[in-house]
Amino acid sequence: MHETSAFLEAIYARYGYDLREYAMPSMSRRLQVALAKTGAADLGALQDHVLADPLAFASLLGDLTVRVSELFRDPEVFRVVRERVVPILRTYPLLNVWHAGCAAGEEAYSMAMLLQEEGLCERTQLYATDLSVPAIELAKEGVFPADDLVGITERHERTGAVTPFASHATIAYDRLAVAAALRRRILFFQHDLVSDYAFGTMHVVFCRNVLIYFGRELRLRVLRMLAQSVCVGGFLCLGTSERLPPELAGSFADFAPEAHLYRRREAP
C-alpha cells in the first residue's frame, strides 16, 4: 500500500489529479492491471514513465478511473425515472440534468433517449462529465459497439419505452451511432469530482457506480458537493451499491429507495 500511496502522491504533484483518497484495495488492483498492460517492471518504473510522458499518463488515468457501463444499464432505474420523476420534471419550463462520472457517455445518452420519448429533450440541457479526457472524447462521438444490440433493445423496452430503440441510433457495420439531435443535447467536458467545484442548478444529478471507488471521507465530501448542485425538489440518483450517508439525511428524502433515488428537501 505504501508504494501505491507514493505513486498517487507523485501523480498529484505532477499533474494535479487527486486519486489519493480512492479506495486503496481497488486502486492497487487497477495499478497491477496497468503494470501488466504497459509491461513496466514495477510501480517505480511506471511512475517514471508516466511522469515524463503526459500522453502515457492520460492513458493510465483512463485505466485507473474506468467505469463499466452500457446503454440502459439497470433499466429498472430508468423505469422509475420515467414513471415517477418525469411527471415532476414536466412542471419545469427548462431542465438541467448532470451525469457525473459519465465514462463513455452511455448513461447520458440513455437519459437523452428517455427524455426524447417523453417529449422533454428539447427543453433539457444535459451535462456529462468525467475525470478522464480520453473517456470524454469517446463520449462525444456517441458511437458504440452493436454486438449487444439484442440486450440493449431488451433493456430499453424494460424502461417502459413506447418507441423502438432503432429510432435513436443508426446501426451499421457492427456499430451504432447515436442520432445527432440527441448528441447536441449533451455537453461533455472534463470535471474532477475530487477537486472541482459544483456547478449550476440541476434538476437531476446522476452519480452512479462512482462513489464505490472512494474512501469514506472522500465519498462524503463528493456527495456534499453534488448536493450543492441539486435544486430544491430536484433529484439525486446513486448506484445500486451506494447509499446516501446519515450526514446528508437532513438534506434529502428517500424518493424511490429501490432505485437509490433521493429528493432534495427545502432548507430548514
mmCIF file of C-alpha atoms in Angstrom:
data_model
loop_
_atom_site.group_PDB
_atom_site.id
_atom_site.type_symbol
_atom_site.label_atom_id
_atom_site.label_comp_id
_atom_site.label_asym_id
_atom_site.label_seq_id
_atom_site.Cartn_x
_atom_site.Cartn_y
_atom_site.Cartn_z
ATOM 1 C CA MET A 1 0.000 0.000 0.000
ATOM 2 C CA HIS A 2 2.933 2.349 0.697
ATOM 3 C CA GLU A 3 4.108 2.067 -2.921
ATOM 4 C CA THR A 4 0.588 2.814 -4.160
ATOM 5 C CA SER A 5 0.308 5.869 -1.900
ATOM 6 C CA ALA A 6 3.704 7.166 -3.041
ATOM 7 C CA PHE A 7 2.707 6.662 -6.675
ATOM 8 C CA LEU A 8 -0.539 8.614 -6.210
ATOM 9 C CA GLU A 9 1.293 11.403 -4.398
ATOM 10 C CA ALA A 10 3.664 11.719 -7.357
ATOM 11 C CA ILE A 11 0.735 11.847 -9.792
ATOM 12 C CA TYR A 12 -0.906 14.590 -7.751
ATOM 13 C CA ALA A 13 2.303 16.644 -7.530
ATOM 14 C CA ARG A 14 2.992 16.373 -11.287
ATOM 15 C CA TYR A 15 -0.484 16.586 -12.846
ATOM 16 C CA GLY A 16 -2.839 17.824 -10.132
ATOM 17 C CA TYR A 17 -5.155 14.797 -10.357
ATOM 18 C CA ASP A 18 -6.004 13.739 -6.825
ATOM 19 C CA LEU A 19 -6.545 9.984 -6.595
ATOM 20 C CA ARG A 20 -5.101 9.757 -3.100
ATOM 21 C CA GLU A 21 -8.404 9.126 -1.317
ATOM 22 C CA TYR A 22 -9.717 6.494 -3.691
ATOM 23 C CA ALA A 23 -10.266 3.121 -2.039
ATOM 24 C CA MET A 24 -6.752 1.674 -1.828
ATOM 25 C CA PRO A 25 -7.551 -2.012 -2.462
ATOM 26 C CA SER A 26 -9.365 -1.114 -5.687
ATOM 27 C CA MET A 27 -6.628 1.315 -6.761
ATOM 28 C CA SER A 28 -3.904 -1.251 -6.078
ATOM 29 C CA ARG A 29 -5.703 -3.816 -8.234
ATOM 30 C CA ARG A 30 -6.044 -1.331 -11.068
ATOM 31 C CA LEU A 31 -2.377 -0.433 -10.873
ATOM 32 C CA GLN A 32 -1.458 -4.112 -11.124
ATOM 33 C CA VAL A 33 -3.567 -4.348 -14.276
ATOM 34 C CA ALA A 34 -1.820 -1.234 -15.614
ATOM 35 C CA LEU A 35 1.579 -2.792 -14.897
ATOM 36 C CA ALA A 36 0.661 -5.877 -16.899
ATOM 37 C CA LYS A 37 -0.742 -3.751 -19.721
ATOM 38 C CA THR A 38 2.286 -1.479 -20.034
ATOM 39 C CA GLY A 39 4.939 -4.094 -19.329
ATOM 40 C CA ALA A 40 6.543 -1.910 -16.661
ATOM 41 C CA ALA A 41 8.706 -3.867 -14.227
ATOM 42 C CA ASP A 42 7.237 -2.243 -11.116
ATOM 43 C CA LEU A 43 5.402 0.835 -9.888
ATOM 44 C CA GLY A 44 8.627 2.822 -9.784
ATOM 45 C CA ALA A 45 9.233 2.211 -13.474
ATOM 46 C CA LEU A 46 5.618 3.001 -14.313
ATOM 47 C CA GLN A 47 5.835 6.191 -12.260
ATOM 48 C CA ASP A 48 8.970 7.357 -14.089
ATOM 49 C CA HIS A 49 7.286 6.659 -17.422
ATOM 50 C CA VAL A 50 4.005 8.490 -16.799
ATOM 51 C CA LEU A 51 5.646 11.456 -15.058
ATOM 52 C CA ALA A 52 7.809 12.023 -18.126
ATOM 53 C CA ASP A 53 5.096 11.396 -20.735
ATOM 54 C CA PRO A 54 1.727 13.206 -20.421
ATOM 55 C CA LEU A 55 0.194 11.001 -23.122
ATOM 56 C CA ALA A 56 1.149 7.886 -21.179
ATOM 57 C CA PHE A 57 -0.408 9.451 -18.086
ATOM 58 C CA ALA A 58 -3.654 10.182 -19.972
ATOM 59 C CA SER A 59 -3.843 6.530 -20.990
ATOM 60 C CA LEU A 60 -3.114 5.374 -17.431
ATOM 61 C CA LEU A 61 -5.748 7.712 -15.997
ATOM 62 C CA GLY A 62 -8.355 6.067 -18.192
ATOM 63 C CA ASP A 63 -7.346 2.667 -16.788
ATOM 64 C CA LEU A 64 -7.398 3.858 -13.182
ATOM 65 C CA THR A 65 -10.812 5.525 -13.405
ATOM 66 C CA VAL A 66 -12.551 3.252 -15.922
ATOM 67 C CA ARG A 67 -16.241 2.641 -15.268
ATOM 68 C CA VAL A 68 -18.176 -0.357 -16.507
ATOM 69 C CA SER A 69 -21.306 0.909 -18.224
ATOM 70 C CA GLU A 70 -23.715 0.176 -21.043
ATOM 71 C CA LEU A 71 -26.757 1.718 -22.654
ATOM 72 C CA PHE A 72 -29.778 1.446 -20.325
ATOM 73 C CA ARG A 73 -27.797 -0.272 -17.613
ATOM 74 C CA ASP A 74 -30.133 -1.068 -14.679
ATOM 75 C CA PRO A 75 -33.293 -0.494 -16.740
ATOM 76 C CA GLU A 76 -35.463 -0.626 -13.619
ATOM 77 C CA VAL A 77 -33.855 2.641 -12.500
ATOM 78 C CA PHE A 78 -34.744 4.293 -15.799
ATOM 79 C CA ARG A 79 -38.275 2.968 -15.482
ATOM 80 C CA VAL A 80 -38.639 4.642 -12.089
ATOM 81 C CA VAL A 81 -37.274 7.858 -13.568
ATOM 82 C CA ARG A 82 -39.786 7.609 -16.424
ATOM 83 C CA GLU A 83 -42.796 6.812 -14.266
ATOM 84 C CA ARG A 84 -42.147 8.886 -11.143
ATOM 85 C CA VAL A 85 -39.593 11.609 -11.898
ATOM 86 C CA VAL A 86 -40.619 12.653 -15.416
ATOM 87 C CA PRO A 87 -44.133 13.760 -14.330
ATOM 88 C CA ILE A 88 -42.474 16.172 -11.882
ATOM 89 C CA LEU A 89 -39.934 17.355 -14.466
ATOM 90 C CA ARG A 90 -42.813 18.257 -16.781
ATOM 91 C CA THR A 91 -43.723 21.084 -14.400
ATOM 92 C CA TYR A 92 -40.481 22.955 -15.212
ATOM 93 C CA PRO A 93 -40.132 25.096 -18.354
ATOM 94 C CA LEU A 94 -36.413 24.298 -18.668
ATOM 95 C CA LEU A 95 -34.401 21.407 -17.230
ATOM 96 C CA ASN A 96 -30.779 20.737 -16.319
ATOM 97 C CA VAL A 97 -29.508 17.174 -15.855
ATOM 98 C CA TRP A 98 -25.958 16.242 -14.832
ATOM 99 C CA HIS A 99 -24.328 12.826 -15.240
ATOM 100 C CA ALA A 100 -21.229 12.899 -13.008
ATOM 101 C CA GLY A 101 -18.627 10.247 -13.808
ATOM 102 C CA CYS A 102 -20.163 9.550 -17.208
ATOM 103 C CA ALA A 103 -17.388 7.276 -18.609
ATOM 104 C CA ALA A 104 -18.030 6.915 -22.356
ATOM 105 C CA GLY A 105 -21.463 8.521 -22.100
ATOM 106 C CA GLU A 106 -23.786 5.516 -22.215
ATOM 107 C CA GLU A 107 -25.921 6.632 -19.275
ATOM 108 C CA ALA A 108 -26.200 10.221 -20.506
ATOM 109 C CA TYR A 109 -27.295 9.043 -23.959
ATOM 110 C CA SER A 110 -29.791 6.650 -22.369
ATOM 111 C CA MET A 111 -31.313 9.536 -20.426
ATOM 112 C CA ALA A 112 -31.448 11.704 -23.544
ATOM 113 C CA MET A 113 -33.340 8.943 -25.348
ATOM 114 C CA LEU A 114 -35.799 8.611 -22.472
ATOM 115 C CA LEU A 115 -36.385 12.370 -22.392
ATOM 116 C CA GLN A 116 -36.871 12.380 -26.156
ATOM 117 C CA GLU A 117 -39.553 9.724 -25.830
ATOM 118 C CA GLU A 118 -41.264 11.759 -23.100
ATOM 119 C CA GLY A 119 -41.206 14.981 -25.105
ATOM 120 C CA LEU A 120 -38.776 16.734 -22.744
ATOM 121 C CA CYS A 121 -35.483 16.570 -24.602
ATOM 122 C CA GLU A 122 -35.867 19.892 -26.423
ATOM 123 C CA ARG A 123 -36.173 21.797 -23.159
ATOM 124 C CA THR A 124 -33.386 19.909 -21.372
ATOM 125 C CA GLN A 125 -29.681 20.666 -21.222
ATOM 126 C CA LEU A 126 -27.744 17.554 -20.264
ATOM 127 C CA TYR A 127 -24.231 17.806 -18.853
ATOM 128 C CA ALA A 128 -21.940 14.780 -18.693
ATOM 129 C CA THR A 129 -18.550 14.872 -17.015
ATOM 130 C CA ASP A 130 -15.692 12.540 -16.225
ATOM 131 C CA LEU A 131 -12.163 12.782 -14.865
ATOM 132 C CA SER A 132 -10.749 11.019 -17.932
ATOM 133 C CA VAL A 133 -10.272 13.207 -21.010
ATOM 134 C CA PRO A 134 -9.998 10.161 -23.348
ATOM 135 C CA ALA A 135 -13.341 8.913 -21.994
ATOM 136 C CA ILE A 136 -14.906 12.306 -22.684
ATOM 137 C CA GLU A 137 -13.583 12.303 -26.242
ATOM 138 C CA LEU A 138 -15.107 8.868 -26.816
ATOM 139 C CA ALA A 139 -18.382 10.008 -25.302
ATOM 140 C CA LYS A 140 -18.604 12.998 -27.637
ATOM 141 C CA GLU A 141 -18.516 10.673 -30.643
ATOM 142 C CA GLY A 142 -21.615 8.785 -29.475
ATOM 143 C CA VAL A 143 -20.555 5.599 -31.252
ATOM 144 C CA PHE A 144 -20.774 2.224 -29.502
ATOM 145 C CA PRO A 145 -20.357 -1.452 -30.397
ATOM 146 C CA ALA A 146 -23.580 -3.024 -31.655
ATOM 147 C CA ASP A 147 -22.642 -6.574 -30.666
ATOM 148 C CA ASP A 148 -25.125 -6.435 -27.763
ATOM 149 C CA LEU A 149 -27.939 -4.889 -29.767
ATOM 150 C CA VAL A 150 -30.421 -7.509 -28.592
ATOM 151 C CA GLY A 151 -29.536 -6.773 -24.967
ATOM 152 C CA ILE A 152 -29.701 -3.017 -25.485
ATOM 153 C CA THR A 153 -33.107 -3.317 -27.136
ATOM 154 C CA GLU A 154 -34.402 -5.532 -24.336
ATOM 155 C CA ARG A 155 -33.150 -3.179 -21.614
ATOM 156 C CA HIS A 156 -34.645 -0.213 -23.461
ATOM 157 C CA GLU A 157 -38.035 -1.925 -23.571
ATOM 158 C CA ARG A 158 -37.836 -2.678 -19.839
ATOM 159 C CA THR A 159 -37.656 1.064 -19.147
ATOM 160 C CA GLY A 160 -41.230 1.353 -20.421
ATOM 161 C CA ALA A 161 -40.235 2.688 -23.831
ATOM 162 C CA VAL A 162 -43.013 3.219 -26.346
ATOM 163 C CA THR A 163 -40.746 3.819 -29.354
ATOM 164 C CA PRO A 164 -38.176 1.385 -30.800
ATOM 165 C CA PHE A 165 -34.532 1.781 -29.851
ATOM 166 C CA ALA A 166 -33.640 1.947 -33.556
ATOM 167 C CA SER A 167 -35.308 5.377 -33.746
ATOM 168 C CA HIS A 168 -32.487 6.796 -31.613
ATOM 169 C CA ALA A 169 -29.466 5.469 -33.494
ATOM 170 C CA THR A 170 -28.046 4.454 -36.850
ATOM 171 C CA ILE A 171 -26.798 0.871 -36.853
ATOM 172 C CA ALA A 172 -24.261 -0.337 -39.419
ATOM 173 C CA TYR A 173 -21.045 -2.385 -39.579
ATOM 174 C CA ASP A 174 -21.369 -3.677 -36.010
ATOM 175 C CA ARG A 175 -21.506 -0.120 -34.646
ATOM 176 C CA LEU A 176 -24.337 2.087 -33.525
ATOM 177 C CA ALA A 177 -24.186 5.866 -33.731
ATOM 178 C CA VAL A 178 -26.480 7.943 -31.539
ATOM 179 C CA ALA A 179 -28.658 10.362 -33.502
ATOM 180 C CA ALA A 180 -27.094 13.790 -33.987
ATOM 181 C CA ALA A 181 -30.111 15.551 -32.451
ATOM 182 C CA LEU A 182 -29.504 13.697 -29.177
ATOM 183 C CA ARG A 183 -25.752 14.302 -29.229
ATOM 184 C CA ARG A 184 -26.405 18.031 -29.479
ATOM 185 C CA ARG A 185 -28.400 17.987 -26.231
ATOM 186 C CA ILE A 186 -25.405 16.805 -24.168
ATOM 187 C CA LEU A 187 -22.430 18.945 -23.189
ATOM 188 C CA PHE A 188 -19.471 16.681 -22.371
ATOM 189 C CA PHE A 189 -16.460 18.045 -20.510
ATOM 190 C CA GLN A 190 -13.729 17.069 -18.077
ATOM 191 C CA HIS A 191 -14.510 17.540 -14.378
ATOM 192 C CA ASP A 192 -12.796 16.171 -11.278
ATOM 193 C CA LEU A 193 -15.293 15.243 -8.572
ATOM 194 C CA VAL A 194 -12.481 15.251 -6.031
ATOM 195 C CA SER A 195 -11.130 18.758 -6.541
ATOM 196 C CA ASP A 196 -13.521 20.736 -8.784
ATOM 197 C CA TYR A 197 -16.495 22.738 -7.620
ATOM 198 C CA ALA A 198 -20.198 22.090 -8.010
ATOM 199 C CA PHE A 199 -21.779 23.929 -10.884
ATOM 200 C CA GLY A 200 -25.201 25.129 -11.950
ATOM 201 C CA THR A 201 -28.580 24.290 -10.528
ATOM 202 C CA MET A 202 -29.566 20.803 -11.570
ATOM 203 C CA HIS A 203 -32.990 19.209 -11.525
ATOM 204 C CA VAL A 204 -31.464 15.724 -11.661
ATOM 205 C CA VAL A 205 -27.926 14.603 -10.809
ATOM 206 C CA PHE A 206 -26.822 11.063 -11.606
ATOM 207 C CA CYS A 207 -23.661 9.815 -9.915
ATOM 208 C CA ARG A 208 -23.929 6.069 -10.228
ATOM 209 C CA ASN A 209 -21.267 3.443 -9.519
ATOM 210 C CA VAL A 210 -18.556 6.059 -8.988
ATOM 211 C CA LEU A 211 -18.558 6.588 -5.237
ATOM 212 C CA ILE A 212 -17.853 2.913 -4.530
ATOM 213 C CA TYR A 213 -14.243 3.565 -5.584
ATOM 214 C CA PHE A 214 -13.772 6.326 -2.985
ATOM 215 C CA GLY A 215 -12.812 6.105 0.660
ATOM 216 C CA ARG A 216 -15.496 7.120 3.161
ATOM 217 C CA GLU A 217 -14.329 10.697 3.796
ATOM 218 C CA LEU A 218 -13.852 11.421 0.113
ATOM 219 C CA ARG A 219 -17.248 9.882 -0.660
ATOM 220 C CA LEU A 220 -18.917 12.207 1.847
ATOM 221 C CA ARG A 221 -17.067 15.252 0.522
ATOM 222 C CA VAL A 222 -18.082 14.498 -3.063
ATOM 223 C CA LEU A 223 -21.698 13.891 -2.067
ATOM 224 C CA ARG A 224 -21.816 17.246 -0.294
ATOM 225 C CA MET A 225 -20.518 18.883 -3.454
ATOM 226 C CA LEU A 226 -23.133 17.122 -5.572
ATOM 227 C CA ALA A 227 -25.863 18.111 -3.118
ATOM 228 C CA GLN A 228 -24.999 21.760 -3.706
ATOM 229 C CA SER A 229 -25.893 21.288 -7.373
ATOM 230 C CA VAL A 230 -29.359 19.819 -6.791
ATOM 231 C CA CYS A 231 -32.160 22.380 -6.692
ATOM 232 C CA VAL A 232 -34.859 22.193 -4.013
ATOM 233 C CA GLY A 233 -37.263 19.495 -5.179
ATOM 234 C CA GLY A 234 -34.602 18.077 -7.512
ATOM 235 C CA PHE A 235 -33.261 14.537 -7.547
ATOM 236 C CA LEU A 236 -30.012 12.706 -6.829
ATOM 237 C CA CYS A 237 -29.597 9.170 -8.178
ATOM 238 C CA LEU A 238 -26.829 6.895 -6.866
ATOM 239 C CA GLY A 239 -25.627 3.464 -7.939
ATOM 240 C CA THR A 240 -27.099 0.146 -6.944
ATOM 241 C CA SER A 241 -24.384 -0.435 -4.311
ATOM 242 C CA GLU A 242 -24.375 3.122 -2.987
ATOM 243 C CA ARG A 243 -26.367 4.794 -0.210
ATOM 244 C CA LEU A 244 -26.747 8.352 0.970
ATOM 245 C CA PRO A 245 -24.887 8.637 4.304
ATOM 246 C CA PRO A 246 -26.644 9.762 7.527
ATOM 247 C CA GLU A 247 -24.805 13.101 7.364
ATOM 248 C CA LEU A 248 -26.936 14.111 4.364
ATOM 249 C CA ALA A 249 -30.247 12.634 5.516
ATOM 250 C CA GLY A 250 -31.464 16.074 6.519
ATOM 251 C CA SER A 251 -30.933 17.440 3.016
ATOM 252 C CA PHE A 252 -32.614 14.633 1.076
ATOM 253 C CA ALA A 253 -35.682 12.462 1.449
ATOM 254 C CA ASP A 254 -35.927 8.900 0.177
ATOM 255 C CA PHE A 255 -37.967 9.154 -3.006
ATOM 256 C CA ALA A 256 -37.572 5.724 -4.578
ATOM 257 C CA PRO A 257 -35.317 3.542 -2.403
ATOM 258 C CA GLU A 258 -35.397 0.667 -4.901
ATOM 259 C CA ALA A 259 -33.727 2.960 -7.452
ATOM 260 C CA HIS A 260 -31.445 4.713 -4.917
ATOM 261 C CA LEU A 261 -33.198 7.942 -5.840
ATOM 262 C CA TYR A 262 -33.369 10.855 -3.382
ATOM 263 C CA ARG A 263 -35.203 14.182 -3.487
ATOM 264 C CA ARG A 264 -33.780 17.474 -2.211
ATOM 265 C CA ARG A 265 -35.632 18.926 0.761
ATOM 266 C CA GLU A 266 -36.285 22.594 1.350
ATOM 267 C CA ALA A 267 -33.737 24.225 3.640
ATOM 268 C CA PRO A 268 -34.894 24.214 7.284
#
